[in-house]
């Protein structure tokens, strides 16, 4: 068995910003282990809620969560006491309760210990969550921060009937997480900022892979079970102002086909591209922000053409 260099990739972003979807796509492409810290927090919340102990027995419930075993099945399914709980944790109600429980330092510590145990088992891993790049794996070789406006986030929620209520819930969750005293939700230092608003899931993953992740793997000379580092395409990323990729990316026609106006440009960062070719530029660091900016913006007319 060939030796594989360790690699840790963190994905951070707001509620419903596409973290989990992109994480799964990247993990599948590279053949590395994927972990959603948010899912694990919600699993522990499920255990807390369904405890038979009285509500006032906080210490008893915390101990029950601490001793619990959550089985990770195939296709990102979760089991507790041989019972599948995947659908039960994937609700806004569960997320709202989790957001409140996460304010408890002891509860956070218990879940983070479970997360750390999983991470130690895998040399090559991609982890998504609110504080992955700041607290979970602060020394990750690659940190990605997803920018996603609220209008686009609402579109990501299936069967959303009350959009106004959904908007308030999303803002409330972001506000709660960013203002909590323990491990607040902030942009990780040195993260690459990727705006995936109004991009299809496949296109967002494609752009992220080709313009940020693959160049970084080549730079670090890291190969995975499904990706072999290309020595000829190593990127010297010592200067953050360098363009990391000038390759053209073929974009789906349904994304780039602007109604009867093929001359309308697609704006990405400081680049203007016509027709169906997309470029991505890694801009220079701003003195006021230590993060590397990678902006992806599509024209308004594309918003309804998914």
GROMACS .gro file of C-alpha atoms in nm:
model
  306
    1UNK     CA    1   0.000   0.000   0.000
    2UNK     CA    2   0.152   0.334  -0.111
    3UNK     CA    3   0.205   0.610   0.144
    4UNK     CA    4  -0.035   0.900   0.123
    5UNK     CA    5   0.052   1.245   0.249
    6UNK     CA    6  -0.194   1.379   0.506
    7UNK     CA    7  -0.433   1.646   0.387
    8UNK     CA    8  -0.705   1.828   0.577
    9UNK     CA    9  -0.960   2.047   0.400
   10UNK     CA   10  -1.211   2.259   0.590
   11UNK     CA   11  -1.529   2.413   0.451
   12UNK     CA   12  -1.696   2.687   0.651
   13UNK     CA   13  -2.008   2.888   0.573
   14UNK     CA   14  -2.349   3.002   0.689
   15UNK     CA   15  -2.664   2.797   0.725
   16UNK     CA   16  -2.778   2.637   0.396
   17UNK     CA   17  -2.480   2.778   0.208
   18UNK     CA   18  -2.406   2.446   0.036
   19UNK     CA   19  -2.129   2.323   0.267
   20UNK     CA   20  -2.244   1.961   0.289
   21UNK     CA   21  -2.326   1.925  -0.081
   22UNK     CA   22  -1.988   2.060  -0.190
   23UNK     CA   23  -1.809   1.851   0.073
   24UNK     CA   24  -1.969   1.531  -0.059
   25UNK     CA   25  -1.883   1.616  -0.420
   26UNK     CA   26  -1.519   1.693  -0.338
   27UNK     CA   27  -1.484   1.382  -0.121
   28UNK     CA   28  -1.627   1.162  -0.395
   29UNK     CA   29  -1.398   1.312  -0.659
   30UNK     CA   30  -1.083   1.279  -0.447
   31UNK     CA   31  -1.174   0.957  -0.271
   32UNK     CA   32  -1.115   1.093   0.079
   33UNK     CA   33  -1.319   1.073   0.400
   34UNK     CA   34  -1.587   1.337   0.457
   35UNK     CA   35  -1.727   1.452   0.790
   36UNK     CA   36  -2.013   1.693   0.857
   37UNK     CA   37  -1.969   1.836   1.205
   38UNK     CA   38  -2.318   1.984   1.182
   39UNK     CA   39  -2.467   1.637   1.132
   40UNK     CA   40  -2.281   1.506   1.434
   41UNK     CA   41  -2.403   1.798   1.646
   42UNK     CA   42  -2.760   1.726   1.532
   43UNK     CA   43  -2.719   1.355   1.609
   44UNK     CA   44  -2.614   1.443   1.963
   45UNK     CA   45  -2.908   1.683   1.987
   46UNK     CA   46  -3.138   1.398   1.885
   47UNK     CA   47  -2.997   1.187   2.168
   48UNK     CA   48  -3.048   1.474   2.412
   49UNK     CA   49  -3.408   1.534   2.306
   50UNK     CA   50  -3.503   1.166   2.317
   51UNK     CA   51  -3.344   1.100   2.653
   52UNK     CA   52  -3.577   0.943   2.911
   53UNK     CA   53  -3.412   1.145   3.185
   54UNK     CA   54  -3.604   1.446   3.324
   55UNK     CA   55  -3.534   1.780   3.154
   56UNK     CA   56  -3.383   1.929   3.468
   57UNK     CA   57  -3.119   1.652   3.483
   58UNK     CA   58  -2.878   1.837   3.257
   59UNK     CA   59  -2.570   1.655   3.385
   60UNK     CA   60  -2.738   1.319   3.332
   61UNK     CA   61  -2.832   1.403   2.975
   62UNK     CA   62  -2.483   1.533   2.901
   63UNK     CA   63  -2.339   1.208   3.032
   64UNK     CA   64  -2.580   1.012   2.812
   65UNK     CA   65  -2.462   1.204   2.505
   66UNK     CA   66  -2.101   1.153   2.612
   67UNK     CA   67  -2.137   0.774   2.632
   68UNK     CA   68  -2.350   0.742   2.318
   69UNK     CA   69  -2.230   0.566   2.004
   70UNK     CA   70  -2.341   0.697   1.666
   71UNK     CA   71  -2.292   0.460   1.376
   72UNK     CA   72  -2.194   0.615   1.042
   73UNK     CA   73  -2.351   0.412   0.762
   74UNK     CA   74  -2.314   0.429   0.386
   75UNK     CA   75  -2.433   0.729   0.187
   76UNK     CA   76  -2.407   0.958   0.490
   77UNK     CA   77  -2.671   0.778   0.693
   78UNK     CA   78  -2.661   0.788   1.072
   79UNK     CA   79  -2.779   0.524   1.318
   80UNK     CA   80  -2.834   0.533   1.693
   81UNK     CA   81  -2.919   0.214   1.878
   82UNK     CA   82  -2.966   0.040   1.540
   83UNK     CA   83  -3.225   0.298   1.442
   84UNK     CA   84  -3.175   0.518   1.138
   85UNK     CA   85  -3.200   0.882   1.239
   86UNK     CA   86  -3.080   1.056   0.921
   87UNK     CA   87  -3.418   1.203   0.826
   88UNK     CA   88  -3.498   1.293   1.187
   89UNK     CA   89  -3.193   1.518   1.225
   90UNK     CA   90  -3.229   1.685   0.887
   91UNK     CA   91  -3.500   1.933   0.988
   92UNK     CA   92  -3.507   2.302   1.069
   93UNK     CA   93  -3.655   2.224   1.408
   94UNK     CA   94  -3.359   2.000   1.496
   95UNK     CA   95  -3.114   2.260   1.365
   96UNK     CA   96  -3.278   2.531   1.576
   97UNK     CA   97  -3.252   2.322   1.894
   98UNK     CA   98  -2.893   2.231   1.806
   99UNK     CA   99  -2.810   2.599   1.763
  100UNK     CA  100  -2.926   2.662   2.120
  101UNK     CA  101  -2.763   2.353   2.273
  102UNK     CA  102  -2.436   2.447   2.104
  103UNK     CA  103  -2.421   2.751   2.332
  104UNK     CA  104  -2.351   2.509   2.620
  105UNK     CA  105  -1.971   2.475   2.656
  106UNK     CA  106  -1.992   2.122   2.800
  107UNK     CA  107  -2.220   2.001   2.520
  108UNK     CA  108  -1.983   2.149   2.261
  109UNK     CA  109  -1.684   1.983   2.426
  110UNK     CA  110  -1.852   1.641   2.420
  111UNK     CA  111  -1.937   1.667   2.050
  112UNK     CA  112  -1.597   1.811   1.960
  113UNK     CA  113  -1.426   1.519   2.137
  114UNK     CA  114  -1.629   1.280   1.918
  115UNK     CA  115  -1.531   1.480   1.608
  116UNK     CA  116  -1.162   1.482   1.703
  117UNK     CA  117  -1.168   1.105   1.750
  118UNK     CA  118  -1.302   1.058   1.398
  119UNK     CA  119  -1.051   1.301   1.244
  120UNK     CA  120  -0.756   1.121   1.408
  121UNK     CA  121  -0.854   0.802   1.225
  122UNK     CA  122  -0.824   0.957   0.878
  123UNK     CA  123  -0.508   1.106   0.729
  124UNK     CA  124  -0.694   1.252   0.435
  125UNK     CA  125  -1.021   1.418   0.524
  126UNK     CA  126  -1.254   1.702   0.432
  127UNK     CA  127  -1.461   1.851   0.713
  128UNK     CA  128  -1.748   2.099   0.693
  129UNK     CA  129  -1.911   2.302   0.967
  130UNK     CA  130  -1.939   2.641   1.134
  131UNK     CA  131  -1.602   2.638   1.313
  132UNK     CA  132  -1.404   2.374   1.121
  133UNK     CA  133  -1.135   2.614   1.001
  134UNK     CA  134  -1.101   2.795   1.334
  135UNK     CA  135  -1.145   2.532   1.608
  136UNK     CA  136  -1.192   2.181   1.467
  137UNK     CA  137  -0.894   2.169   1.228
  138UNK     CA  138  -0.730   2.513   1.262
  139UNK     CA  139  -0.410   2.386   1.095
  140UNK     CA  140  -0.584   2.253   0.784
  141UNK     CA  141  -0.371   2.290   0.471
  142UNK     CA  142  -0.669   2.427   0.281
  143UNK     CA  143  -0.951   2.636   0.426
  144UNK     CA  144  -1.254   2.736   0.221
  145UNK     CA  145  -1.517   2.989   0.322
  146UNK     CA  146  -1.845   2.986   0.129
  147UNK     CA  147  -2.026   3.312   0.067
  148UNK     CA  148  -2.390   3.259  -0.017
  149UNK     CA  149  -2.655   3.532  -0.013
  150UNK     CA  150  -2.983   3.463   0.167
  151UNK     CA  151  -3.199   3.468  -0.146
  152UNK     CA  152  -2.991   3.189  -0.296
  153UNK     CA  153  -2.990   2.996   0.032
  154UNK     CA  154  -3.370   2.996   0.040
  155UNK     CA  155  -3.368   2.846  -0.310
  156UNK     CA  156  -3.162   2.558  -0.172
  157UNK     CA  157  -3.441   2.459   0.066
  158UNK     CA  158  -3.690   2.223  -0.093
  159UNK     CA  159  -4.062   2.278  -0.040
  160UNK     CA  160  -4.012   2.607   0.142
  161UNK     CA  161  -4.363   2.745   0.186
  162UNK     CA  162  -4.310   3.045   0.413
  163UNK     CA  163  -4.000   3.211   0.266
  164UNK     CA  164  -4.020   3.509   0.502
  165UNK     CA  165  -4.013   3.278   0.804
  166UNK     CA  166  -3.730   3.078   0.648
  167UNK     CA  167  -3.530   3.397   0.592
  168UNK     CA  168  -3.574   3.499   0.955
  169UNK     CA  169  -3.467   3.151   1.072
  170UNK     CA  170  -3.151   3.156   0.858
  171UNK     CA  171  -3.054   3.500   0.983
  172UNK     CA  172  -3.131   3.398   1.340
  173UNK     CA  173  -2.908   3.090   1.314
  174UNK     CA  174  -2.619   3.288   1.168
  175UNK     CA  175  -2.660   3.554   1.433
  176UNK     CA  176  -2.674   3.299   1.718
  177UNK     CA  177  -2.366   3.115   1.594
  178UNK     CA  178  -2.161   3.429   1.528
  179UNK     CA  179  -2.238   3.581   1.870
  180UNK     CA  180  -2.195   3.275   2.091
  181UNK     CA  181  -1.917   3.306   2.348
  182UNK     CA  182  -1.765   2.964   2.278
  183UNK     CA  183  -1.623   2.896   1.930
  184UNK     CA  184  -1.818   3.166   1.742
  185UNK     CA  185  -1.886   3.138   1.370
  186UNK     CA  186  -1.625   3.353   1.194
  187UNK     CA  187  -1.428   3.342   0.871
  188UNK     CA  188  -1.111   3.132   0.922
  189UNK     CA  189  -0.783   3.315   0.889
  190UNK     CA  190  -0.618   3.250   0.553
  191UNK     CA  191  -0.932   3.099   0.399
  192UNK     CA  192  -1.013   3.112   0.029
  193UNK     CA  193  -1.350   3.288  -0.007
  194UNK     CA  194  -1.574   3.130  -0.269
  195UNK     CA  195  -1.909   3.288  -0.361
  196UNK     CA  196  -2.133   3.008  -0.486
  197UNK     CA  197  -2.458   3.206  -0.496
  198UNK     CA  198  -2.684   3.108  -0.789
  199UNK     CA  199  -2.441   2.842  -0.911
  200UNK     CA  200  -2.573   2.491  -0.965
  201UNK     CA  201  -2.436   2.233  -0.724
  202UNK     CA  202  -2.234   2.064  -0.995
  203UNK     CA  203  -2.090   2.385  -1.133
  204UNK     CA  204  -1.995   2.517  -0.787
  205UNK     CA  205  -1.810   2.195  -0.709
  206UNK     CA  206  -1.642   2.197  -1.051
  207UNK     CA  207  -1.514   2.553  -1.016
  208UNK     CA  208  -1.398   2.494  -0.661
  209UNK     CA  209  -1.213   2.176  -0.753
  210UNK     CA  210  -1.041   2.307  -1.065
  211UNK     CA  211  -0.943   2.649  -0.938
  212UNK     CA  212  -0.874   2.609  -0.569
  213UNK     CA  213  -0.848   2.250  -0.446
  214UNK     CA  214  -0.656   2.079  -0.729
  215UNK     CA  215  -0.390   2.355  -0.752
  216UNK     CA  216  -0.340   2.329  -0.375
  217UNK     CA  217  -0.299   1.950  -0.390
  218UNK     CA  218  -0.046   1.992  -0.669
  219UNK     CA  219   0.139   2.255  -0.469
  220UNK     CA  220   0.159   2.025  -0.166
  221UNK     CA  221   0.237   1.722  -0.385
  222UNK     CA  222  -0.057   1.533  -0.236
  223UNK     CA  223  -0.221   1.240  -0.411
  224UNK     CA  224  -0.538   1.062  -0.300
  225UNK     CA  225  -0.698   0.730  -0.387
  226UNK     CA  226  -0.870   0.889  -0.690
  227UNK     CA  227  -0.643   1.183  -0.772
  228UNK     CA  228  -0.276   1.168  -0.864
  229UNK     CA  229  -0.072   1.482  -0.813
  230UNK     CA  230   0.043   1.626  -1.147
  231UNK     CA  231   0.405   1.734  -1.114
  232UNK     CA  232   0.384   1.936  -1.436
  233UNK     CA  233   0.097   2.144  -1.305
  234UNK     CA  234   0.236   2.233  -0.964
  235UNK     CA  235   0.145   2.585  -0.871
  236UNK     CA  236   0.375   2.824  -0.689
  237UNK     CA  237   0.125   2.980  -0.455
  238UNK     CA  238   0.379   3.163  -0.239
  239UNK     CA  239   0.240   3.489  -0.372
  240UNK     CA  240  -0.134   3.515  -0.321
  241UNK     CA  241  -0.163   3.771  -0.601
  242UNK     CA  242  -0.076   3.515  -0.869
  243UNK     CA  243  -0.343   3.373  -1.093
  244UNK     CA  244  -0.382   3.011  -0.984
  245UNK     CA  245  -0.564   2.899  -1.295
  246UNK     CA  246  -0.626   3.027  -1.646
  247UNK     CA  247  -0.797   2.710  -1.766
  248UNK     CA  248  -1.132   2.737  -1.931
  249UNK     CA  249  -1.419   2.558  -1.766
  250UNK     CA  250  -1.705   2.438  -1.980
  251UNK     CA  251  -2.023   2.558  -1.817
  252UNK     CA  252  -2.358   2.386  -1.858
  253UNK     CA  253  -2.569   2.546  -2.127
  254UNK     CA  254  -2.865   2.582  -1.895
  255UNK     CA  255  -2.648   2.793  -1.664
  256UNK     CA  256  -2.484   3.012  -1.929
  257UNK     CA  257  -2.765   3.034  -2.181
  258UNK     CA  258  -2.889   3.385  -2.118
  259UNK     CA  259  -3.224   3.449  -2.280
  260UNK     CA  260  -3.157   3.551  -2.642
  261UNK     CA  261  -2.849   3.748  -2.544
  262UNK     CA  262  -2.529   3.554  -2.586
  263UNK     CA  263  -2.322   3.871  -2.566
  264UNK     CA  264  -2.411   3.946  -2.205
  265UNK     CA  265  -2.095   3.881  -2.001
  266UNK     CA  266  -2.053   3.660  -1.701
  267UNK     CA  267  -1.857   3.847  -1.435
  268UNK     CA  268  -1.626   3.648  -1.211
  269UNK     CA  269  -1.398   3.846  -0.986
  270UNK     CA  270  -1.225   4.104  -1.205
  271UNK     CA  271  -1.266   3.896  -1.520
  272UNK     CA  272  -1.540   3.941  -1.778
  273UNK     CA  273  -1.609   3.638  -1.994
  274UNK     CA  274  -1.856   3.605  -2.282
  275UNK     CA  275  -2.049   3.302  -2.396
  276UNK     CA  276  -1.982   2.974  -2.212
  277UNK     CA  277  -1.624   3.010  -2.089
  278UNK     CA  278  -1.550   3.087  -1.726
  279UNK     CA  279  -1.227   3.203  -1.568
  280UNK     CA  280  -1.146   3.231  -1.201
  281UNK     CA  281  -0.880   3.455  -1.056
  282UNK     CA  282  -0.721   3.441  -0.714
  283UNK     CA  283  -0.701   3.803  -0.613
  284UNK     CA  284  -0.433   3.964  -0.400
  285UNK     CA  285  -0.479   3.974  -0.026
  286UNK     CA  286  -0.641   4.285   0.106
  287UNK     CA  287  -0.459   4.452   0.396
  288UNK     CA  288  -0.782   4.464   0.594
  289UNK     CA  289  -0.852   4.093   0.553
  290UNK     CA  290  -0.611   3.803   0.584
  291UNK     CA  291  -0.829   3.578   0.367
  292UNK     CA  292  -0.764   3.519   0.001
  293UNK     CA  293  -1.056   3.642  -0.204
  294UNK     CA  294  -1.197   3.423  -0.478
  295UNK     CA  295  -1.518   3.585  -0.598
  296UNK     CA  296  -1.767   3.418  -0.828
  297UNK     CA  297  -2.060   3.634  -0.932
  298UNK     CA  298  -2.323   3.559  -1.197
  299UNK     CA  299  -2.548   3.823  -1.357
  300UNK     CA  300  -2.899   3.867  -1.220
  301UNK     CA  301  -3.058   3.732  -1.537
  302UNK     CA  302  -2.910   3.390  -1.465
  303UNK     CA  303  -3.080   3.349  -1.129
  304UNK     CA  304  -3.391   3.180  -1.268
  305UNK     CA  305  -3.212   2.965  -1.526
  306UNK     CA  306  -3.110   2.667  -1.315
   0.00000   0.00000   0.00000
